[in-house]
Tab-separated table of C-alpha atoms and ligand atoms in Angstrom:
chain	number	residue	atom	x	y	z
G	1	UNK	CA	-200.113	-37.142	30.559
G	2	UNK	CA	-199.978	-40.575	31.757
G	3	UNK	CA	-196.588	-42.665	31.907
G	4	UNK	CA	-198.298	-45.468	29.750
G	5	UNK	CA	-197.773	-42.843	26.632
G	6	UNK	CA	-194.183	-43.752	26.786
G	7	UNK	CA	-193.784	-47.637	27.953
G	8	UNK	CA	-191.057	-49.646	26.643
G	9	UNK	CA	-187.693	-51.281	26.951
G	10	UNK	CA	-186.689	-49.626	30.419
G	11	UNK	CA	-190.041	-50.851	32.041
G	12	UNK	CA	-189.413	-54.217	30.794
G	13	UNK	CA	-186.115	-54.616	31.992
G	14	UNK	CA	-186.942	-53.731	35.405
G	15	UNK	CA	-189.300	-56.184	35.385
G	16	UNK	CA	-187.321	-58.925	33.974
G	17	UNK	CA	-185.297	-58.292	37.267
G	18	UNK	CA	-187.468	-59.135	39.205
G	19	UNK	CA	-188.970	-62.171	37.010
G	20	UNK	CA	-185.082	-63.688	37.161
G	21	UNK	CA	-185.152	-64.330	40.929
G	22	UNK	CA	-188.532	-65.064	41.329
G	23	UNK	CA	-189.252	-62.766	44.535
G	24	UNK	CA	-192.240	-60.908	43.784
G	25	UNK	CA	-192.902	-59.735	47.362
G	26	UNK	CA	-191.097	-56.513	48.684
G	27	UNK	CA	-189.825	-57.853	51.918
G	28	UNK	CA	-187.931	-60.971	53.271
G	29	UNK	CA	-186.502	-64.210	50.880
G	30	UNK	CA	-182.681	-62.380	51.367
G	31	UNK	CA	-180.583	-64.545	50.042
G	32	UNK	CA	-183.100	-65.995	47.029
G	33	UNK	CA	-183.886	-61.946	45.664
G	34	UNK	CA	-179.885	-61.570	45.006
G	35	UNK	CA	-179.542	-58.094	45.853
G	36	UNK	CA	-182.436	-57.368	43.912
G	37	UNK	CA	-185.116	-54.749	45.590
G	38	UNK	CA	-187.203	-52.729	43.250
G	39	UNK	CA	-189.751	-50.981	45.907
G	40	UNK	CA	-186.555	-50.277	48.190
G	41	UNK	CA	-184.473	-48.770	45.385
G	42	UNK	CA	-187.810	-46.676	44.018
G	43	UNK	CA	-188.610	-45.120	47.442
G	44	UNK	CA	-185.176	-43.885	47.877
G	45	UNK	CA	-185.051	-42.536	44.190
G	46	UNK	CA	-188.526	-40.542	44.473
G	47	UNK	CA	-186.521	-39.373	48.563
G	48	UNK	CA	-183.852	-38.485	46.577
G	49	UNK	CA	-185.773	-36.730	43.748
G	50	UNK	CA	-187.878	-34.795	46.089
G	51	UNK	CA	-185.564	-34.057	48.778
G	52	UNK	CA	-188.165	-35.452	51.194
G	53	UNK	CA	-186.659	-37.268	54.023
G	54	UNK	CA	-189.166	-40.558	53.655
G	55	UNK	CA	-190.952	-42.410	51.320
G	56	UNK	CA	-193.577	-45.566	51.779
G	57	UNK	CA	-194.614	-46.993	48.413
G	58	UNK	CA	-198.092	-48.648	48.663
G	59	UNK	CA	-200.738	-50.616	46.332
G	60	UNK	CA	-202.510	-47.272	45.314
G	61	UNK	CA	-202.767	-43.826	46.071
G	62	UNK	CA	-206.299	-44.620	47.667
G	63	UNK	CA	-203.977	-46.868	50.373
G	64	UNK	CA	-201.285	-43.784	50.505
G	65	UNK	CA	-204.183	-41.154	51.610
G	66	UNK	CA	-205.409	-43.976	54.045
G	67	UNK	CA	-201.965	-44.849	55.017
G	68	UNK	CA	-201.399	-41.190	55.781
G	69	UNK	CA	-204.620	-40.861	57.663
G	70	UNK	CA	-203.710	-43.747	59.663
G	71	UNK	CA	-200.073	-42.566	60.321
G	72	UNK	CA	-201.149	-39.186	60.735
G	73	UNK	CA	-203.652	-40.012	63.772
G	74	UNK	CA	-206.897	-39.064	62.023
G	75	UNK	CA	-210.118	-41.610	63.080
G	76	UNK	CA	-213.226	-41.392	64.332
G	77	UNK	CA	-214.644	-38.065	65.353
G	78	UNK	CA	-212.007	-36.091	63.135
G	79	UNK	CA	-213.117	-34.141	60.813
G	80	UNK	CA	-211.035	-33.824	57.482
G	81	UNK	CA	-211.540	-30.294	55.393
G	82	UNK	CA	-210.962	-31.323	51.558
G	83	UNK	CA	-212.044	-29.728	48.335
G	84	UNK	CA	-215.777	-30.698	47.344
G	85	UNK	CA	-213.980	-30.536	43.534
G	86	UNK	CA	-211.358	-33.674	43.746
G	87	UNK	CA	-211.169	-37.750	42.872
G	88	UNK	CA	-213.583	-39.612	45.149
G	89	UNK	CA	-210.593	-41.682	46.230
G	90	UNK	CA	-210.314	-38.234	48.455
G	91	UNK	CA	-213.058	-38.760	50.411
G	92	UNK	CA	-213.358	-42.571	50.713
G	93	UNK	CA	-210.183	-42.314	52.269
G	94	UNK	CA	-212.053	-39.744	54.987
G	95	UNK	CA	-214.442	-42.416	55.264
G	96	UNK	CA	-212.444	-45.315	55.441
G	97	UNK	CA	-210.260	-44.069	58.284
G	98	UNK	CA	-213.890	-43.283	60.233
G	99	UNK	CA	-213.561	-39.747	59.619
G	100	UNK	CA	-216.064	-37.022	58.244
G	101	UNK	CA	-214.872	-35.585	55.268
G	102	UNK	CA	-216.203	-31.984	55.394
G	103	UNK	CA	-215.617	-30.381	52.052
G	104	UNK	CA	-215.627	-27.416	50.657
G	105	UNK	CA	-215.296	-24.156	47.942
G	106	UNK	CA	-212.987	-24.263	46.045
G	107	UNK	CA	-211.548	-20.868	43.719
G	108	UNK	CA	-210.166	-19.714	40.660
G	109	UNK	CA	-207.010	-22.381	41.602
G	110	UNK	CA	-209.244	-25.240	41.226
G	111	UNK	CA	-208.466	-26.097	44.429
G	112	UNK	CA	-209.114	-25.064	48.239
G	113	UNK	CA	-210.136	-21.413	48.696
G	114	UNK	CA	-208.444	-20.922	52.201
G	115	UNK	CA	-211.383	-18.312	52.862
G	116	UNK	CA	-213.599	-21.380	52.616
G	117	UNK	CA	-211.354	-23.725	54.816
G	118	UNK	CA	-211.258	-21.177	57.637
G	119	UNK	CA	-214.699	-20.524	57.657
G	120	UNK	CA	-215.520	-24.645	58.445
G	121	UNK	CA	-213.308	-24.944	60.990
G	122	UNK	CA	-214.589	-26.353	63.888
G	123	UNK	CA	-213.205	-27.783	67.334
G	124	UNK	CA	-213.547	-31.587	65.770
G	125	UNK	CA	-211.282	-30.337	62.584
G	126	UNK	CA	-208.162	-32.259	62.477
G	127	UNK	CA	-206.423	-31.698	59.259
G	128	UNK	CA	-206.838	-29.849	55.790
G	129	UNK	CA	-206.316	-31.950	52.869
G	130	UNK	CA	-205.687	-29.928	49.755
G	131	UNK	CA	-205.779	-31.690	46.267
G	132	UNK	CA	-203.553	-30.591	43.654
G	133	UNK	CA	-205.631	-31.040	40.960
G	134	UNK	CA	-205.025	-31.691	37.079
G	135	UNK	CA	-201.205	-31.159	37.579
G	136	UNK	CA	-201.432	-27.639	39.220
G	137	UNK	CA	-200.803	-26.322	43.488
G	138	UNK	CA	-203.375	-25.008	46.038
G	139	UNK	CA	-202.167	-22.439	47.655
G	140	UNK	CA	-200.188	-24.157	50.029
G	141	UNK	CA	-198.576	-20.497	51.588
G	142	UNK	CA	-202.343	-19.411	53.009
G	143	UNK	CA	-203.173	-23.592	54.448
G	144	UNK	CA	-200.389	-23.509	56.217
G	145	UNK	CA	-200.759	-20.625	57.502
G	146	UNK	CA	-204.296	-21.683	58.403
G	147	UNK	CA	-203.218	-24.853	59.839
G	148	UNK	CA	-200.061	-22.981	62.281
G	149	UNK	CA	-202.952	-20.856	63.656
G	150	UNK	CA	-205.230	-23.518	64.198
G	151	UNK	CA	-203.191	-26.271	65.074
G	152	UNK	CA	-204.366	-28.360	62.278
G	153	UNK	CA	-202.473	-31.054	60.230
G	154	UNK	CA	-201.734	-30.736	56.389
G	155	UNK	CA	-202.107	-33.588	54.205
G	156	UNK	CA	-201.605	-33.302	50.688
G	157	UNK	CA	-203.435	-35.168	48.052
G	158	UNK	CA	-200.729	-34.524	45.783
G	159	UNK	CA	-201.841	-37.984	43.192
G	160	UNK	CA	-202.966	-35.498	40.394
G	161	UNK	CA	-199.165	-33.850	40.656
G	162	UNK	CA	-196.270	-35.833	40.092
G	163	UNK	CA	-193.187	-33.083	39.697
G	164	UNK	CA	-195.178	-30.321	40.444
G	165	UNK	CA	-193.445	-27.609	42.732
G	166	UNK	CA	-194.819	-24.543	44.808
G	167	UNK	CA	-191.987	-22.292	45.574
G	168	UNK	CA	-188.883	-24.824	44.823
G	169	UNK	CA	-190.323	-27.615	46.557
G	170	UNK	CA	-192.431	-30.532	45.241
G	171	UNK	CA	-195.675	-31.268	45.865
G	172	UNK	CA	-196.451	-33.993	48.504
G	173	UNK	CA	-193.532	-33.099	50.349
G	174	UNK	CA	-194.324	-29.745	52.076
G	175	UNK	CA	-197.283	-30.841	54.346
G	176	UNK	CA	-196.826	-33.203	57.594
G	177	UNK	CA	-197.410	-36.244	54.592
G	178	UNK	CA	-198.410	-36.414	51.017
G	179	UNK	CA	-199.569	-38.736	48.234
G	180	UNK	CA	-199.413	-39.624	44.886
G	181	UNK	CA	-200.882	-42.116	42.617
G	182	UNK	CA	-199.151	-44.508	40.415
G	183	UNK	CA	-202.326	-45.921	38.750
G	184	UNK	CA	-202.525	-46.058	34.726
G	185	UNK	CA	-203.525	-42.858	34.175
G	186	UNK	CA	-201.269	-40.954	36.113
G	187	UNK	CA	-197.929	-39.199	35.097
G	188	UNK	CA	-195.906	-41.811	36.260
G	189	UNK	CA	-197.491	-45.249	36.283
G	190	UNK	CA	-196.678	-48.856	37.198
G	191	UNK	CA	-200.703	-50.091	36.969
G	192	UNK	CA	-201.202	-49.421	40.606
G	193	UNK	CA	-199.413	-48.225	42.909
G	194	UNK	CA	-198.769	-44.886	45.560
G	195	UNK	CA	-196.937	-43.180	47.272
G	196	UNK	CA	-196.593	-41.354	51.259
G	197	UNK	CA	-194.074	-38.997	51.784
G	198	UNK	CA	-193.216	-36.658	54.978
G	199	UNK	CA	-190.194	-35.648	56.672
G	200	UNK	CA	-191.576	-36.827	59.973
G	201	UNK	CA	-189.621	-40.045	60.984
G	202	UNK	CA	-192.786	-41.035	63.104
G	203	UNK	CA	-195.509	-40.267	60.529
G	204	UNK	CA	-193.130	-42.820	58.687
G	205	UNK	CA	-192.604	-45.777	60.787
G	206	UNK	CA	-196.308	-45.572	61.341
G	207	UNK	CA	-196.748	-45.887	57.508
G	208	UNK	CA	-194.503	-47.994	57.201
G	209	UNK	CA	-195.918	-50.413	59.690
G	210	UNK	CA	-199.308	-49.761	58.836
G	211	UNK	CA	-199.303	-50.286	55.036
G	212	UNK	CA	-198.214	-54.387	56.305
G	213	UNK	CA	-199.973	-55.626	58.742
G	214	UNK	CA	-198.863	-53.591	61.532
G	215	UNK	CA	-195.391	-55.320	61.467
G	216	UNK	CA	-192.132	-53.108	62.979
G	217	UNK	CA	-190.114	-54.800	60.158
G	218	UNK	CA	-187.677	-54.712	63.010
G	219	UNK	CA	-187.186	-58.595	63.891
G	220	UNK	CA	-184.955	-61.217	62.165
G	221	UNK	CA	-187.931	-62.514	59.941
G	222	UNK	CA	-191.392	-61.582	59.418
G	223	UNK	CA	-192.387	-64.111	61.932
G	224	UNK	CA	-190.519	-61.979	64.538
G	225	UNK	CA	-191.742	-58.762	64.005
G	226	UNK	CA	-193.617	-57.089	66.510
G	227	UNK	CA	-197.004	-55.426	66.035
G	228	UNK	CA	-197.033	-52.469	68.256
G	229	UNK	CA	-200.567	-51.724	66.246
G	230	UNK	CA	-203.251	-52.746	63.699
G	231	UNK	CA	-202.606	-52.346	60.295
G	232	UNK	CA	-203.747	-53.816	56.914
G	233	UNK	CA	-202.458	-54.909	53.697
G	234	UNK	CA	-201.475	-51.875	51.130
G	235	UNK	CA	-198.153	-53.468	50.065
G	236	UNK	CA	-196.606	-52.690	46.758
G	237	UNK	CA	-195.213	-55.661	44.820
G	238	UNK	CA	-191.496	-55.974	43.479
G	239	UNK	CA	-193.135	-56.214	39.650
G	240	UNK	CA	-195.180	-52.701	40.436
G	241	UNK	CA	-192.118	-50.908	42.084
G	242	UNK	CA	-190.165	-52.488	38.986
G	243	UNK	CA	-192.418	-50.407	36.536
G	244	UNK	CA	-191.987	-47.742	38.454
G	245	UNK	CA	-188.869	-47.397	38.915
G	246	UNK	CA	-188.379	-47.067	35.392
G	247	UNK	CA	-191.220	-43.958	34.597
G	248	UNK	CA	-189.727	-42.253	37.289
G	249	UNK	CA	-186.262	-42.362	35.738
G	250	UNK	CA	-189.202	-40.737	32.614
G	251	UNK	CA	-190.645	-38.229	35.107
G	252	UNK	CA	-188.445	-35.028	33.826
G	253	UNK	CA	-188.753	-36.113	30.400
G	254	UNK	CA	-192.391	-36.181	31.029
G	255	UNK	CA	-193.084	-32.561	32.491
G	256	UNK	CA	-190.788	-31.002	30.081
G	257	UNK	CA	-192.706	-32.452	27.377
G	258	UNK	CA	-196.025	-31.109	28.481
G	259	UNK	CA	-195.047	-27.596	29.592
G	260	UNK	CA	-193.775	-27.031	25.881
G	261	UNK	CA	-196.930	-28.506	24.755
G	262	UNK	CA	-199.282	-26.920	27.101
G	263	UNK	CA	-197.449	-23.379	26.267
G	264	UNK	CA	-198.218	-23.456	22.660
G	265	UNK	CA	-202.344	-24.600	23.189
G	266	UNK	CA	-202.460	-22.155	25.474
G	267	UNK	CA	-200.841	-18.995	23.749
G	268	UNK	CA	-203.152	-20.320	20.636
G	269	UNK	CA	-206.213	-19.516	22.647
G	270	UNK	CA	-204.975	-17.012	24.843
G	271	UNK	CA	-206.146	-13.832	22.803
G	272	UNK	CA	-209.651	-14.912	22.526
G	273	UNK	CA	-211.798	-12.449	24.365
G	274	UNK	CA	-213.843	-13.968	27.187
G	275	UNK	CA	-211.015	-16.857	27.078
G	276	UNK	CA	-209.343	-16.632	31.013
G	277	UNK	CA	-207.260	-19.513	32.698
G	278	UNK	CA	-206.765	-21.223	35.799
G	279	UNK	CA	-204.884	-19.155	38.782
G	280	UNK	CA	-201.842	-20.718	39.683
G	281	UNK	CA	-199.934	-19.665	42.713
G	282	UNK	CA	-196.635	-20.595	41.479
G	283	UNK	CA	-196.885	-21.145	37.876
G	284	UNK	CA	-193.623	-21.942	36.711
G	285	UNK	CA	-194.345	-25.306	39.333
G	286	UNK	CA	-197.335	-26.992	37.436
G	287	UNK	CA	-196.800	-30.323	35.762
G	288	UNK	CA	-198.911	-29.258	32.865
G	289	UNK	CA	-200.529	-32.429	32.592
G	290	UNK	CA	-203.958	-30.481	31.446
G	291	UNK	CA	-204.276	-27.251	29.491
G	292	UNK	CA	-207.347	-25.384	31.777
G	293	UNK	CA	-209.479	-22.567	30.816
G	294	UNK	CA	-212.823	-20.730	31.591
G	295	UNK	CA	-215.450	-19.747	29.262
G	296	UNK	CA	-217.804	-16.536	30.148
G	297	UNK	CA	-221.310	-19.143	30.860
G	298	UNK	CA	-221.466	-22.536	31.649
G	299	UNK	CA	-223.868	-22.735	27.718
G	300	UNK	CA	-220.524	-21.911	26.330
G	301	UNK	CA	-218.477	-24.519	28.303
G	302	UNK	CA	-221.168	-27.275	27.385
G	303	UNK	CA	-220.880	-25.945	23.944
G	304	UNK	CA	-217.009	-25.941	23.694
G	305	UNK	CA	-216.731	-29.325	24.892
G	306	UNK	CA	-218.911	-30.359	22.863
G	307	UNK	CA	-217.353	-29.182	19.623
G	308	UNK	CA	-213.645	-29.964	20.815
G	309	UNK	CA	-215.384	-33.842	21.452
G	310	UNK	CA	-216.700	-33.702	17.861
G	311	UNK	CA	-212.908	-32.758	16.733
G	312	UNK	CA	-211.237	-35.305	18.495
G	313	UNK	CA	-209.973	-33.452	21.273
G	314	UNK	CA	-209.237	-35.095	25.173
G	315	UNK	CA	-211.889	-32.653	26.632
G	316	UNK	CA	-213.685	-32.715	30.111
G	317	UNK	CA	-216.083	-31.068	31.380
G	318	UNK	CA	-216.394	-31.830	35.179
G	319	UNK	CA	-219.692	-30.004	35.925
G	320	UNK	CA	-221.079	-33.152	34.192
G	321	UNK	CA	-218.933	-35.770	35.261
G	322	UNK	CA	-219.655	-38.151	37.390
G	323	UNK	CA	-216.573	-38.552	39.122
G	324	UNK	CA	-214.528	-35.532	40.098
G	325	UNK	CA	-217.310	-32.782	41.308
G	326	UNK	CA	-219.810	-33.025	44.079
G	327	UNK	CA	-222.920	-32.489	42.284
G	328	UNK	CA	-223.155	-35.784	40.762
G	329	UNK	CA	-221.722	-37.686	43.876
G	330	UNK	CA	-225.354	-39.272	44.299
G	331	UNK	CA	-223.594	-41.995	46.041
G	332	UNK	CA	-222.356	-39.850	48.788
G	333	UNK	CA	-224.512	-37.942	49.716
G	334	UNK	CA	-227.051	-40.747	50.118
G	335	UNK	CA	-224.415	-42.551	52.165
G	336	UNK	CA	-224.910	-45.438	49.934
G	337	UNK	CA	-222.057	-47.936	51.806
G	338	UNK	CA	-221.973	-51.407	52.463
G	339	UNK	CA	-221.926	-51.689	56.263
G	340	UNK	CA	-223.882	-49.003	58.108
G	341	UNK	CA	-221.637	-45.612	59.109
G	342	UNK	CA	-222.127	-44.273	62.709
G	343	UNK	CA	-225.583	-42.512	62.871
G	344	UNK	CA	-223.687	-39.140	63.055
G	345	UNK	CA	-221.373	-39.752	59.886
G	346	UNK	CA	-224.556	-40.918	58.148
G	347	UNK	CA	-226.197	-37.663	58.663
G	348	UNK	CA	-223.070	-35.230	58.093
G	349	UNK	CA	-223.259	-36.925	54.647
G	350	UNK	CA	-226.881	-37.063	54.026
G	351	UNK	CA	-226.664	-32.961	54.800
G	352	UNK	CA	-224.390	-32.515	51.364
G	353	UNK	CA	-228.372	-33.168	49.967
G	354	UNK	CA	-228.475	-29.764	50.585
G	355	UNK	CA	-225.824	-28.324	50.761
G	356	UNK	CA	-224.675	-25.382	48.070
G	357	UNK	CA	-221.633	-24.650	46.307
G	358	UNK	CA	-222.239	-21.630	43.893
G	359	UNK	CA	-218.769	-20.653	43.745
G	360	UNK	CA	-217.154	-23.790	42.508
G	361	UNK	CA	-220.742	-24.616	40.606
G	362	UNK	CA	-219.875	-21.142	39.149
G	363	UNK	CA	-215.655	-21.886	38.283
G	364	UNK	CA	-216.566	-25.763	37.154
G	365	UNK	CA	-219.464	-24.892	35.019
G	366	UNK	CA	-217.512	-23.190	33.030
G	367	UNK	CA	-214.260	-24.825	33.347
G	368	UNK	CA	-212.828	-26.917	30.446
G	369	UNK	CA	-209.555	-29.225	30.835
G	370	UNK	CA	-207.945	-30.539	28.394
G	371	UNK	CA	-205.095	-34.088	28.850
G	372	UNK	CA	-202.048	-33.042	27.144
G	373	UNK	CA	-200.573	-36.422	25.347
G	374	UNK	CA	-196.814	-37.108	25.904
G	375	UNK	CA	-196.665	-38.357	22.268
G	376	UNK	CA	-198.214	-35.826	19.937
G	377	UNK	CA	-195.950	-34.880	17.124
G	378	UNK	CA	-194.783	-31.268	16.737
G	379	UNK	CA	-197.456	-31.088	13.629
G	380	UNK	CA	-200.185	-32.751	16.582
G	381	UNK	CA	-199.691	-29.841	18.415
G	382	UNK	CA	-199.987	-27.345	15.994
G	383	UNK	CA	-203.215	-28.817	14.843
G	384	UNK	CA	-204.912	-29.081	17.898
G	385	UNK	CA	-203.940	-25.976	18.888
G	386	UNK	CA	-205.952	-24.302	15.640
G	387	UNK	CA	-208.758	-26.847	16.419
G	388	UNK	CA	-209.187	-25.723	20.091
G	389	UNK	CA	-209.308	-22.146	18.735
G	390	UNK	CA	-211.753	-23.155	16.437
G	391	UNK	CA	-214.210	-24.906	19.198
G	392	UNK	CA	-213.982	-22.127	21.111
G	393	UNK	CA	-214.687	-19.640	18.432
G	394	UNK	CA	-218.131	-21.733	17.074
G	395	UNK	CA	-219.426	-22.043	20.960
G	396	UNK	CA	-219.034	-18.364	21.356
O	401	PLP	C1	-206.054	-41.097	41.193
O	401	PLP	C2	-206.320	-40.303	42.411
O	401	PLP	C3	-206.355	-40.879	43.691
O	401	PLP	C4	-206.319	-42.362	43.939
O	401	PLP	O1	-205.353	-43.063	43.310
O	401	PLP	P1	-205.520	-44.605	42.912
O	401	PLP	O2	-204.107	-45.023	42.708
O	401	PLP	O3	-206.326	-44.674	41.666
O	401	PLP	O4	-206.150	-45.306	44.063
O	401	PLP	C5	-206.528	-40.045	44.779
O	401	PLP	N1	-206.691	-38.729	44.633
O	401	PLP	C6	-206.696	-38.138	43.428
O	401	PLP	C7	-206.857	-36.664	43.341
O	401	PLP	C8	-206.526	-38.909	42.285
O	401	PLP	O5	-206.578	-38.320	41.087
């Protein structure tokens, strides 16, 4: 699954590109960079890729989703509907813009269930942020039609989905702006790194100006840019972008090798009774970075795992993780920041105490995902494939 399975010559010579001239930053030094500009030339090759009309590479796809907030108007007040199963990147990035993440079910897509996201609408919502998760699509057909009825933006988390498509079009580039991560365990990786793309020229100035300081890159030297707002620092440097560029020359390599993998795990496993798999409203789209399944209980999840651990086997079970589900995000719901929140933000967080989520305890509990390795041998694959079967067979 992630890029660093296959890092070699083509990284370094990007690199060594940039290392020649000596101009590590992504704007400015003209003359001195010789023609050479890695971020530039990777923005308009993912553009190109996607078909998405603009592209703002940033230091991580924490800064894309709060580069996207930013350019997308979302602050204080706001409230930002998101899946309570997701990265906690997802909602720091809520935070972090001074919004209220509100977040909710998700269903048998690992993602969103739209029933859910209607039902917490409220006149403070601003904006529904699906996220793609393990490789595979929310159904993006029933948001947006959520979103045209309510008025509501769309913002996809889309840093679990590199290549992905729903219907013929990538995710990331179907809401009003989208995300992915570059960091070392993504599909494509330059160590860190992101991504915003829309197709809305003024959702991308605003990224653009906001992901450096503010500037309007618009005046004959830094010095002489204006700063028509605040911003911060999210840039990309020339040696990350240089990385990247060269995994995302990778990136069809990459999905083609994991949806041959992932077919053959899961047509090994497919015939066991009380085996099922994750919902996927546009299959032939998903990246296929993970092979995911249920089990009938969560005993025979915790089991499975278990036994696919003890066989070597890049398992996870997220009901007991502490990083992807709600129930173990202690942290948030004790509103354990720095600084002090606004009393009301404090409180809307304190509330996920007690807040339930039988549904998604229900699909997660017994929800097993597996990473699918870019470099397993034909002989790998067969193997695993009889040892998954095997796990699952002893658990139940
Ligand atoms: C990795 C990830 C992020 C954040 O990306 P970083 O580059 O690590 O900051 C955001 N959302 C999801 C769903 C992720 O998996």
């Amino acid at each position: 699954m992630p890029g660093f399975e296959r890092f070699g010559e083509e990284e370094r010579k990007e690199v060594n590109d940039v290392l020649e001239t000596g101009i590590l930053m992504r704007y400015g030094f003209d003359g001195p960079r010789k023609g050479i500009w890695k971020s530039k030339e990777l923005e308009a090759a993912i553009a190109q890729k996607l078909s998405v009309k603009h592209v703002q590479l940033v230091s991580s796809g924490t800064a894309a989703l709060s580069t996207a907030m930013a350019a997308l108007g979302i602050g204080a007040g706001d409230e930002v509907i998101m899946p309570c199963f997701t990265f906690v990147a997802s909602f720091e990035a809520v935070l972090f813009a001074g919004a209220t993440p509100v977040m909710v079910e998700i269903d048998d897509t690992l993602t969103l269930d739209p029933k859910a996201v209607e039902a917490a609408i409220t006149p403070k919502t601003k904006a529904i942020m699906p996220v793609h998760m393990c490789g595979g699509m929310a159904d993006l057909d029933a948001l947006q039609a959520i979103c045209k009825k309510h008025h509501l933006l769309l913002l996809e988390d889309a840093c679990q989905a590199i290549g992905a498509t729903y219907k013929g079009k990538y995710l990331g580039t179907i809401g009003d702006a989208g995300t992915f991560s570059f960091d070392f365990v993504k599909t494509i990786t330059c160590a860190e790194g992101g991504a915003v793309m829309t197709n809305n020229v003024d959702v991308y100035t605003k990224a653009d100006g906001f992901s450096d300081h503010g500037h309007d890159h618009l005046g004959v030297d830094r010095g002489a840019d204006l700063h028509p707002f605040i911003g911060y620092n999210f840039r990309i440097s020339e040696l990350h972008a240089a990385v990247g560029l060269a995994q995302w020359r990778k990136l069809d390599e990459f999905l083609a090798i994991q949806r041959a993998t992932k077919k053959i795990l899961h047509d090994a496993i497919a015939s066991i009774p009380g085996v099922s798999f994750r919902r996927f409203p546009d299959a032939a789209g998903d990246s296929a970075t993970f092979l995911e399944f249920f089990l009938p209980s969560l005993e025979a999840a915790q089991k499975t795992t278990a036994a696919m651990k003890a066989a070597g086997l890049p398992a996870f079970h997220y009901y007991d993780n502490n990083w992807h589900y709600i129930r173990k995000w202690d942290h948030l719901k004790t509103a354990a920041t720095l600084g002090a929140l606004t009393p009301d933000l404090t409180k809307s967080l304190e509330a996920y105490q007690d807040k339930k989520f039988p549904q998604s305890d229900d699909l997660i509990g017994r929800c097993i995902c597996m990473l699918i390795n870019l470099n397993w041998s034909a002989d790998d694959i067969k193997n695993k494939a009889a040892a998954i079967r095997k796990a699952i067979e002893s658990a139940i």
